[in-house]
JSON list of C-alpha atoms in Angstrom, two decimals:
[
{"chain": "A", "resi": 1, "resn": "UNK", "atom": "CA", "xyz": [-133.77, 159.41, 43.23]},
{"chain": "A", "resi": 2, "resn": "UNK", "atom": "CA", "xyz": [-132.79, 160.16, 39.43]},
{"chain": "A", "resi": 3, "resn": "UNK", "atom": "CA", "xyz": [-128.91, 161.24, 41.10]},
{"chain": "A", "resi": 4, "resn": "UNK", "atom": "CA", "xyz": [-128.49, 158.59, 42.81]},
{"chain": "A", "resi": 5, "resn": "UNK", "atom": "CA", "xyz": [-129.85, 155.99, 39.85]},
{"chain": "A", "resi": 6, "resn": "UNK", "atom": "CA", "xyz": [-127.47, 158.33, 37.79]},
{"chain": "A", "resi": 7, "resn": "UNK", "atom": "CA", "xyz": [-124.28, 158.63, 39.89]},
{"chain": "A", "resi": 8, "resn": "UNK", "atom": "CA", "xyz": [-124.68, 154.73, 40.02]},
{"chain": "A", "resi": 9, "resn": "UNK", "atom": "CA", "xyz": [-124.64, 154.21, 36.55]},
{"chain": "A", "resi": 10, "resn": "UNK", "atom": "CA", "xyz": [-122.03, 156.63, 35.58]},
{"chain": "A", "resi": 11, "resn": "UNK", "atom": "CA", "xyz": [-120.09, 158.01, 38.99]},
{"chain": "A", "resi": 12, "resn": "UNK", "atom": "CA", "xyz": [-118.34, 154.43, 38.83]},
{"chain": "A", "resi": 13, "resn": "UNK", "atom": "CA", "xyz": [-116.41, 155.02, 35.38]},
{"chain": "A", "resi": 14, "resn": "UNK", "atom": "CA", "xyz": [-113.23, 154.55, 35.09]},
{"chain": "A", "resi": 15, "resn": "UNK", "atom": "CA", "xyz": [-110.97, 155.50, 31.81]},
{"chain": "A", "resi": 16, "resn": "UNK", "atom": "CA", "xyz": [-109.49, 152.79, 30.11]},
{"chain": "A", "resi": 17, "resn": "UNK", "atom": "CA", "xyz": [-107.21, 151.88, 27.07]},
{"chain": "A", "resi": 18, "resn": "UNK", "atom": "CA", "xyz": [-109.79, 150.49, 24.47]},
{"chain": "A", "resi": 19, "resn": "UNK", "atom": "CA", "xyz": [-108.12, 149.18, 21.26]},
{"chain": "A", "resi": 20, "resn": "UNK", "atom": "CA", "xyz": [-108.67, 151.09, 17.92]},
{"chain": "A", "resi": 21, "resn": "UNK", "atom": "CA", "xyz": [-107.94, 148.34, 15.66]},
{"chain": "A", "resi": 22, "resn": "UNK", "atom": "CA", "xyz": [-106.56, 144.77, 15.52]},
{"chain": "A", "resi": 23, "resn": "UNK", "atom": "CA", "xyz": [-103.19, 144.28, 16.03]},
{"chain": "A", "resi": 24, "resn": "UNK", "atom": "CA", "xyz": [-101.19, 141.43, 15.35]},
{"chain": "A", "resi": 25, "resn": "UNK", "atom": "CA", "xyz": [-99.19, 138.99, 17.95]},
{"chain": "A", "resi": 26, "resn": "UNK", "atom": "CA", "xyz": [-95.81, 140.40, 18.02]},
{"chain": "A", "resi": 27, "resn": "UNK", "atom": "CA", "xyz": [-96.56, 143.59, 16.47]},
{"chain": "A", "resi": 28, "resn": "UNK", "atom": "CA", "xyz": [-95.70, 146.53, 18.12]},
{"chain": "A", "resi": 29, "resn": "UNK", "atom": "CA", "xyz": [-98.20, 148.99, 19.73]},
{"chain": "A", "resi": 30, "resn": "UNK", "atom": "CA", "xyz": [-98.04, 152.24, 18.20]},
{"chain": "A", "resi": 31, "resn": "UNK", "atom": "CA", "xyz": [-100.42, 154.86, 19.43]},
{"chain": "A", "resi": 32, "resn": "UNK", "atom": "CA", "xyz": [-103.36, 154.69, 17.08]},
{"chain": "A", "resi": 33, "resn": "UNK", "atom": "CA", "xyz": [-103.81, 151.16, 17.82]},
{"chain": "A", "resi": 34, "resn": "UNK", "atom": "CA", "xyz": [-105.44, 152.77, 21.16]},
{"chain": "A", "resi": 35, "resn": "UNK", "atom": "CA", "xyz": [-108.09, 155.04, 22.48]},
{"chain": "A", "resi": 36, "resn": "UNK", "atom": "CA", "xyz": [-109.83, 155.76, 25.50]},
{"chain": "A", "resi": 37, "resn": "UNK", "atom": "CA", "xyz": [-112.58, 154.21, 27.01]},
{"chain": "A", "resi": 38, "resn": "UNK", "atom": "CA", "xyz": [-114.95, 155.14, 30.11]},
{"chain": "A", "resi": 39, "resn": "UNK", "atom": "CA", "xyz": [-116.58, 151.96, 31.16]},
{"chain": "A", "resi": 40, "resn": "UNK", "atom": "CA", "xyz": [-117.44, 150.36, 34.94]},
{"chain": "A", "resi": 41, "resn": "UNK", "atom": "CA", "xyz": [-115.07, 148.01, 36.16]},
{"chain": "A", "resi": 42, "resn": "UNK", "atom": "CA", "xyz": [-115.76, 144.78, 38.74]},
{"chain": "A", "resi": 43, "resn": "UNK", "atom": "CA", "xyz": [-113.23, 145.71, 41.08]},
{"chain": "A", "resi": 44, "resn": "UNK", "atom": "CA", "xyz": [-111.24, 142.67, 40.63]},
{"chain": "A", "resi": 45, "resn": "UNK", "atom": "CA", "xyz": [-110.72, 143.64, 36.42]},
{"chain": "A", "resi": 46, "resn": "UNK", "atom": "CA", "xyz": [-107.32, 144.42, 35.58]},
{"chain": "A", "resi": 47, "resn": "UNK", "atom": "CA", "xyz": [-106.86, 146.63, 32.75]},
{"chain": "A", "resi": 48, "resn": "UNK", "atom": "CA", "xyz": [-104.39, 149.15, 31.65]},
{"chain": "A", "resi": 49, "resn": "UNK", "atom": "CA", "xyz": [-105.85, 152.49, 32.31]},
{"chain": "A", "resi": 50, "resn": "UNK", "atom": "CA", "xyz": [-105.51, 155.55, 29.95]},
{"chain": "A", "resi": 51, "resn": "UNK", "atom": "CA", "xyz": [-102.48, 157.16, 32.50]},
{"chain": "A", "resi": 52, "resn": "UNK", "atom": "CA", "xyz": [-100.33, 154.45, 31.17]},
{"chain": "A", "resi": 53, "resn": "UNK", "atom": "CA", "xyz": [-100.94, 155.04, 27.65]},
{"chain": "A", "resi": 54, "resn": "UNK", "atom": "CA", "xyz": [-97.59, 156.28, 27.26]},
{"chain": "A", "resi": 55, "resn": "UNK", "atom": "CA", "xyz": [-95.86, 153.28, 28.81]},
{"chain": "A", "resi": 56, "resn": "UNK", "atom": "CA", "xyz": [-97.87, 150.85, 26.29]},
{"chain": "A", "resi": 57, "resn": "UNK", "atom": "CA", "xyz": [-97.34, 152.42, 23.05]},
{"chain": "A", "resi": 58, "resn": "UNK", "atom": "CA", "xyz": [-93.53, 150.98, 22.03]},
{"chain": "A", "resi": 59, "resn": "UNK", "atom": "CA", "xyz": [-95.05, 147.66, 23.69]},
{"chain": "A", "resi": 60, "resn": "UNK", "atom": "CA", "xyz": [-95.20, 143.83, 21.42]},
{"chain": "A", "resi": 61, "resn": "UNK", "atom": "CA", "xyz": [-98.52, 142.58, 21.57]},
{"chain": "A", "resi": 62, "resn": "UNK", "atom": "CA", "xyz": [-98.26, 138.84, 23.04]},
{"chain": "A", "resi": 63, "resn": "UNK", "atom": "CA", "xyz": [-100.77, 137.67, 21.29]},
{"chain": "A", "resi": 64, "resn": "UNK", "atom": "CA", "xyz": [-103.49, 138.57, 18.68]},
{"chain": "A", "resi": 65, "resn": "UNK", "atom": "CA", "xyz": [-105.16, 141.62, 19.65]},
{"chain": "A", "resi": 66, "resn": "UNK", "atom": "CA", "xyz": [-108.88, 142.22, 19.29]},
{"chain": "A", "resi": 67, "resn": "UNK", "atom": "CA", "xyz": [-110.21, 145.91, 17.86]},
{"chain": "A", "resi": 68, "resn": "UNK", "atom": "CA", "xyz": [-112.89, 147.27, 21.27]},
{"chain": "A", "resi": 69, "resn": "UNK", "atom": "CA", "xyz": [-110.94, 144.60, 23.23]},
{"chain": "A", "resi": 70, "resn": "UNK", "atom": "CA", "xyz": [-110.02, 146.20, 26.84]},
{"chain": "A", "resi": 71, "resn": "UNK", "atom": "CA", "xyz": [-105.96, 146.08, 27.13]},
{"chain": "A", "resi": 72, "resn": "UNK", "atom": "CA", "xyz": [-105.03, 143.69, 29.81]},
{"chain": "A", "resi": 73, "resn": "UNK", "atom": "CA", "xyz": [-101.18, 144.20, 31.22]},
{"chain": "A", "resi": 74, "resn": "UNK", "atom": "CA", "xyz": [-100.22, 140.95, 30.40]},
{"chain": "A", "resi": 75, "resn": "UNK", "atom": "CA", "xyz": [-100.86, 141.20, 27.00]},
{"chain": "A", "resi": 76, "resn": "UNK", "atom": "CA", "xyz": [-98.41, 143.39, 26.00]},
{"chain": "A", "resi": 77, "resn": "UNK", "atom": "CA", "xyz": [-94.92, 142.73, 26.24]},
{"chain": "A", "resi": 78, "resn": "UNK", "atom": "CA", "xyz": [-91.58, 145.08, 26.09]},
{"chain": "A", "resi": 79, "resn": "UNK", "atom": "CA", "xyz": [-89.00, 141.80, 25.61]},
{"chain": "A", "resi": 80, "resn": "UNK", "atom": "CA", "xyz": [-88.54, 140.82, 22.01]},
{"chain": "A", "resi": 81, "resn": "UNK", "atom": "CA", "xyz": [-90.81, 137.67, 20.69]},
{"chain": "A", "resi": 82, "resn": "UNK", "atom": "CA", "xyz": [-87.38, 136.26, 19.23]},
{"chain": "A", "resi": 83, "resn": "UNK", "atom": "CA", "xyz": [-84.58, 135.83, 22.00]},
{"chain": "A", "resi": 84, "resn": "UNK", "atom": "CA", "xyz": [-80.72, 135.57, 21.59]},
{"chain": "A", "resi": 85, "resn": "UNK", "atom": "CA", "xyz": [-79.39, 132.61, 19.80]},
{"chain": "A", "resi": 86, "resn": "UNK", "atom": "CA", "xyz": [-82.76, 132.40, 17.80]},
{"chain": "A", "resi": 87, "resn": "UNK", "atom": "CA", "xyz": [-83.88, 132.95, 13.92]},
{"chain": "A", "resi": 88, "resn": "UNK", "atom": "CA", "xyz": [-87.44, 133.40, 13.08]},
{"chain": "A", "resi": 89, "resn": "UNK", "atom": "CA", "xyz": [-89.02, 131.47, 10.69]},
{"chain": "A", "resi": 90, "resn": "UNK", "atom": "CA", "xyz": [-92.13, 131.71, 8.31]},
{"chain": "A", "resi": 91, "resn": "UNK", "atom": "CA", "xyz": [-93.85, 128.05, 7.85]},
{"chain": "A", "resi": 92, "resn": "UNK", "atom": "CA", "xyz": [-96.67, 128.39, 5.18]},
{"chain": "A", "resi": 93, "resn": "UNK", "atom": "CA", "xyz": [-99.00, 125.51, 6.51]},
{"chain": "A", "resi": 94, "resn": "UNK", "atom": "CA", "xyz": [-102.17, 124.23, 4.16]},
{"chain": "A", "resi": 95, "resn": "UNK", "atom": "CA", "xyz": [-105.16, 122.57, 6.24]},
{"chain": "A", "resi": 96, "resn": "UNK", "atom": "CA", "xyz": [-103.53, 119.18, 7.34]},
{"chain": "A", "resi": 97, "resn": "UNK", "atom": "CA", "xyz": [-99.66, 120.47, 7.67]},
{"chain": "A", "resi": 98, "resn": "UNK", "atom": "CA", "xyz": [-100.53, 121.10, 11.52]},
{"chain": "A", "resi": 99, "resn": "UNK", "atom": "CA", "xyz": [-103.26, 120.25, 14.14]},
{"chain": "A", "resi": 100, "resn": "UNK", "atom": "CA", "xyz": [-106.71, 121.80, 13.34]},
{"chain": "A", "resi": 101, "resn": "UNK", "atom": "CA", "xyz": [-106.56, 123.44, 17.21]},
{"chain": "A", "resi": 102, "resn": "UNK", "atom": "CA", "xyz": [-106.01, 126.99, 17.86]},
{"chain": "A", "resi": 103, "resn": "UNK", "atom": "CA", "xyz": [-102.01, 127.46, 18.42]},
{"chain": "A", "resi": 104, "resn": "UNK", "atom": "CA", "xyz": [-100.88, 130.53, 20.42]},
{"chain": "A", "resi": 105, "resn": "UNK", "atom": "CA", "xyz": [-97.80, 131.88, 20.72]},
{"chain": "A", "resi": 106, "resn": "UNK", "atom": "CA", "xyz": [-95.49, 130.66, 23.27]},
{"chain": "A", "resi": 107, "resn": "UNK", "atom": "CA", "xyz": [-96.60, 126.72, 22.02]},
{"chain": "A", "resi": 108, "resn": "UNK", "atom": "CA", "xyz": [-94.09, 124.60, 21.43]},
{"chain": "A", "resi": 109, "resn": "UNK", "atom": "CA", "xyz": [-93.92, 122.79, 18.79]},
{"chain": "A", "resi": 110, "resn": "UNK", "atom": "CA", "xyz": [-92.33, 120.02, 16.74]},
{"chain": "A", "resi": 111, "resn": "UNK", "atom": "CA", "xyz": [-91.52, 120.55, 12.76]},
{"chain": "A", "resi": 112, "resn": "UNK", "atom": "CA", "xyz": [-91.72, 117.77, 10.97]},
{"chain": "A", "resi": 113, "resn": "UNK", "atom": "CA", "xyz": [-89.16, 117.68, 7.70]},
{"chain": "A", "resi": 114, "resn": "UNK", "atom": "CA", "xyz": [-92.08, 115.65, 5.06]},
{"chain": "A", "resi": 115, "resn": "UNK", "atom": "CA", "xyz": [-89.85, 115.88, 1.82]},
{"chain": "A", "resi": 116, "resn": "UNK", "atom": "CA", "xyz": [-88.10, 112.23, 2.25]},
{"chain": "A", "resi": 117, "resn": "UNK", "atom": "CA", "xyz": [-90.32, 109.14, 1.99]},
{"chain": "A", "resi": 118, "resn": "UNK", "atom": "CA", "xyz": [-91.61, 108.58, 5.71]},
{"chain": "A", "resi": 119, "resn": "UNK", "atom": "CA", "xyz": [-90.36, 104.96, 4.90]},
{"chain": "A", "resi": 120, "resn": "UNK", "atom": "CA", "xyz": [-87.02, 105.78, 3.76]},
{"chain": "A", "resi": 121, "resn": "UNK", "atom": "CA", "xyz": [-86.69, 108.25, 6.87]},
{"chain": "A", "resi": 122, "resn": "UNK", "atom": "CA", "xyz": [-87.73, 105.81, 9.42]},
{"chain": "A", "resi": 123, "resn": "UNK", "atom": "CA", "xyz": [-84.83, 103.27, 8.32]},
{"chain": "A", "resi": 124, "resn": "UNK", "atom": "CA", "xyz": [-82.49, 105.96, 8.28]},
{"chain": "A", "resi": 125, "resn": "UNK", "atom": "CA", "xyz": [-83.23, 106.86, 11.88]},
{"chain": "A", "resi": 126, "resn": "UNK", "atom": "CA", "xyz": [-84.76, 105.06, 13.94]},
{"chain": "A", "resi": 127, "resn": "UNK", "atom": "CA", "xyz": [-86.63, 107.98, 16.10]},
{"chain": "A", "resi": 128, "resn": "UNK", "atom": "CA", "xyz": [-88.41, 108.90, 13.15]},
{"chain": "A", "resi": 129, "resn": "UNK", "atom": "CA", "xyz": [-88.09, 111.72, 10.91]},
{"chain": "A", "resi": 130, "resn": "UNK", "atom": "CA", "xyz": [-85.56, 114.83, 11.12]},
{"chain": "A", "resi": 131, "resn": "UNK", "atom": "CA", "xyz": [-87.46, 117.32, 12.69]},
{"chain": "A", "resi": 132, "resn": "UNK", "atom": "CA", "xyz": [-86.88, 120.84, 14.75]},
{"chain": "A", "resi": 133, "resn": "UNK", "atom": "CA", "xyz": [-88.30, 121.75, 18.18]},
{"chain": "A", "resi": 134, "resn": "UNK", "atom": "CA", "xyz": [-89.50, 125.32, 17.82]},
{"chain": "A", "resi": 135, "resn": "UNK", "atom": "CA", "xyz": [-91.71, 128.03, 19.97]},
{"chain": "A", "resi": 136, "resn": "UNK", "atom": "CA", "xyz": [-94.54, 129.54, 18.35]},
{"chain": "A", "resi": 137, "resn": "UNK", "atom": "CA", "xyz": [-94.28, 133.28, 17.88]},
{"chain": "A", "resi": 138, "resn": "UNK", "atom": "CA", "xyz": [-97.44, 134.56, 15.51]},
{"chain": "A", "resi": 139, "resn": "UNK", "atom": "CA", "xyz": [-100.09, 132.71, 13.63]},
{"chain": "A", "resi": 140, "resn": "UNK", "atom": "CA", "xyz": [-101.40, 133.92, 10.59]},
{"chain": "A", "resi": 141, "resn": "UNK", "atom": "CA", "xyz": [-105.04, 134.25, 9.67]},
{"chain": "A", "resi": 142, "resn": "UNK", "atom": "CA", "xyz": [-106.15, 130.97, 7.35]},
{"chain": "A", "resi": 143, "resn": "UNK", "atom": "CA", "xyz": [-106.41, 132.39, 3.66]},
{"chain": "A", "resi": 144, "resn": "UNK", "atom": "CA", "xyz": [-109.97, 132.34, 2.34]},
{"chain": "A", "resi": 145, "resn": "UNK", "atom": "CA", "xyz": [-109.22, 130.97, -0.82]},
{"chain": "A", "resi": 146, "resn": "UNK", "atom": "CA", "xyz": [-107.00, 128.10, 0.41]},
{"chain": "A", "resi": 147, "resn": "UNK", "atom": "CA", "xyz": [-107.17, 127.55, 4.07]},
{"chain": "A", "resi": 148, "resn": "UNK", "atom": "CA", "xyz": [-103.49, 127.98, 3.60]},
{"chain": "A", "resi": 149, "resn": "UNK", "atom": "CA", "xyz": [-102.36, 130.14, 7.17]},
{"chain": "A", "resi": 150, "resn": "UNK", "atom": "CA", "xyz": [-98.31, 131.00, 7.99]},
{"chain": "A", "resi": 151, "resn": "UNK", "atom": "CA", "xyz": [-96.87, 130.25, 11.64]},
{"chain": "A", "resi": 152, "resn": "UNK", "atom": "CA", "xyz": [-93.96, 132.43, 12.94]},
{"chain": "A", "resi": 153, "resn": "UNK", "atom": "CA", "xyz": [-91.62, 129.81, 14.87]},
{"chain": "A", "resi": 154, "resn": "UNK", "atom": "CA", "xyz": [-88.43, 130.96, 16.93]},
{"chain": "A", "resi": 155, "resn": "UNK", "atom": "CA", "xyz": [-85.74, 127.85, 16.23]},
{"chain": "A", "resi": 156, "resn": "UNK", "atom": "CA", "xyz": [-82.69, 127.85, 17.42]},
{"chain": "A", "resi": 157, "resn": "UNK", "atom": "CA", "xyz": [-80.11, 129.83, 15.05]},
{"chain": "A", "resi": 158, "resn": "UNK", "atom": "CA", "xyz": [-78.02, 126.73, 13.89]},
{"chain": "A", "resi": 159, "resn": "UNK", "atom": "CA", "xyz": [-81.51, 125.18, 12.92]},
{"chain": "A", "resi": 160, "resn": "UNK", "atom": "CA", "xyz": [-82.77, 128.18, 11.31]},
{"chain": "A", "resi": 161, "resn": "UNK", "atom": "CA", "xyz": [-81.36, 127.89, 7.65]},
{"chain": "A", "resi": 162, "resn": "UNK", "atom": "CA", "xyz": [-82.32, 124.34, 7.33]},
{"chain": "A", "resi": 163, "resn": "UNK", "atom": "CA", "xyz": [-85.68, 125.01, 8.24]},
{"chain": "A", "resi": 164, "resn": "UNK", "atom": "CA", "xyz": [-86.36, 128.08, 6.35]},
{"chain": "A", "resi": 165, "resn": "UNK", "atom": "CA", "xyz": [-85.16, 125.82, 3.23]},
{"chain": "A", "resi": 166, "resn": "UNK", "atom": "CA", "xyz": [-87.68, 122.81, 4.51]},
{"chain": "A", "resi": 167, "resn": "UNK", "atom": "CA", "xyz": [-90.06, 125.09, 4.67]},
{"chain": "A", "resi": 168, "resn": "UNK", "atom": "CA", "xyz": [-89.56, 126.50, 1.16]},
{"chain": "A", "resi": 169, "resn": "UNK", "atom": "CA", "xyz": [-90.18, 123.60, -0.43]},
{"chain": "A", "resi": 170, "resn": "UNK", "atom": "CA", "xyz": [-93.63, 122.88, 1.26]},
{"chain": "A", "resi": 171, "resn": "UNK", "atom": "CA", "xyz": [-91.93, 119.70, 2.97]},
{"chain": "A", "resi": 172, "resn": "UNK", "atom": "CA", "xyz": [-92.97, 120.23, 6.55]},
{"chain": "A", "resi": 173, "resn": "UNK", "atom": "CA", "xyz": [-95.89, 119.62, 8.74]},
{"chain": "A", "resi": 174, "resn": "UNK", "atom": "CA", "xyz": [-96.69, 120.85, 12.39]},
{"chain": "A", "resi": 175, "resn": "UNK", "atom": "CA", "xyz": [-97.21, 118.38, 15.43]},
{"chain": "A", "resi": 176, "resn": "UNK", "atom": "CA", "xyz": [-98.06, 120.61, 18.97]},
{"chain": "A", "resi": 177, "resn": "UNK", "atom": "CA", "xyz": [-96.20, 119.19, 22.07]},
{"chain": "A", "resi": 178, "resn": "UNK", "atom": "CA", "xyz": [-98.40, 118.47, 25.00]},
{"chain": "A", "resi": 179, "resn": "UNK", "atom": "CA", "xyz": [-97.39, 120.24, 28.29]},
{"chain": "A", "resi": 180, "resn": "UNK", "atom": "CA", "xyz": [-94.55, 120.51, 29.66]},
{"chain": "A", "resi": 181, "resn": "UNK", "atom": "CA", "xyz": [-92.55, 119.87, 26.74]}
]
């Protein structure tokens, strides 16, 4: 009886890729981000298993990656977080510069250009505000002391400059497109 209560408990193992430490969206994987893990799996778990170790490390995370978090395979990446024709873009945000739900990577987005009077902007243009579509590639952890958190965007490259300067000057805010667009 204790065999068979232990070969139940422990004869279904299976080793895993565990991960050491946190690592950021869009990082890349190196290999002590990762260790092994023996743990029962539901059959229907998928889970990048310790033989693929190899093919992982060299990987981007997708998104924010969780220290004793089992690796799932499509949360790793080998394509680059910023594709051709693209600039990346830092956009220090304080608490009411963008929506107070979580964004993820892959979000699109639309960013706001604040520094003219809103007024002033709206008779200029009649759709409102200048403002750049963008696809969210990292978010930033909100600073303690100011709530303050950075977002990673991927803007087109002829939209890049002007937004990096925008976004200098504190002169931008964040507004999340729904789905599909």
């Amino acid at each position: 009886m204790g065999n068979y209560w232990y070969w139940t408990q422990n004869g279904q193992r299976q080793p895993v890729i565990e991960l050491a430490r946190d690592v950021p969206a869009g990082s890349v994987i190196k290999d002590s981000d990762l260790r092994e893990a023996s743990v029962a799996l539901d059959p229907s778990m998928r889970v990048v298993g310790v033989q693929q170790r190899e093919e992982v490390v060299g990987m981007r995370a997708v998104s924010a990656l969780q220290s004793g978090a089992l690796l799932h395979p499509r949360q790793v990446t080998r394509s680059t977080l910023v594709r051709s024709g693209e600039q990346l873009v830092g956009i220090a945000l304080k608490p009411g510069q963008l929506p107070d739900s979580a964004l993820r990577p892959g979000d699109t987005v639309q960013v706001v250009f604040t520094g003219d009077d809103p007024a002033a902007a709206a008779a200029k243009d009649a759709a409102g505000p200048a403002s750049v579509q963008a696809r969210v590639v990292r978010v930033g952890a909100a600073r303690e002391s100011t709530g303050e958190r950075v977002v990673d965007v991927a803007v087109p490259r002829a939209q890049g400059g002007k937004l990096a300067a925008q976004a200098a000057s504190g002169d931008v805010a964040l507004a999340v497109n729904g789905a599909g667009g």
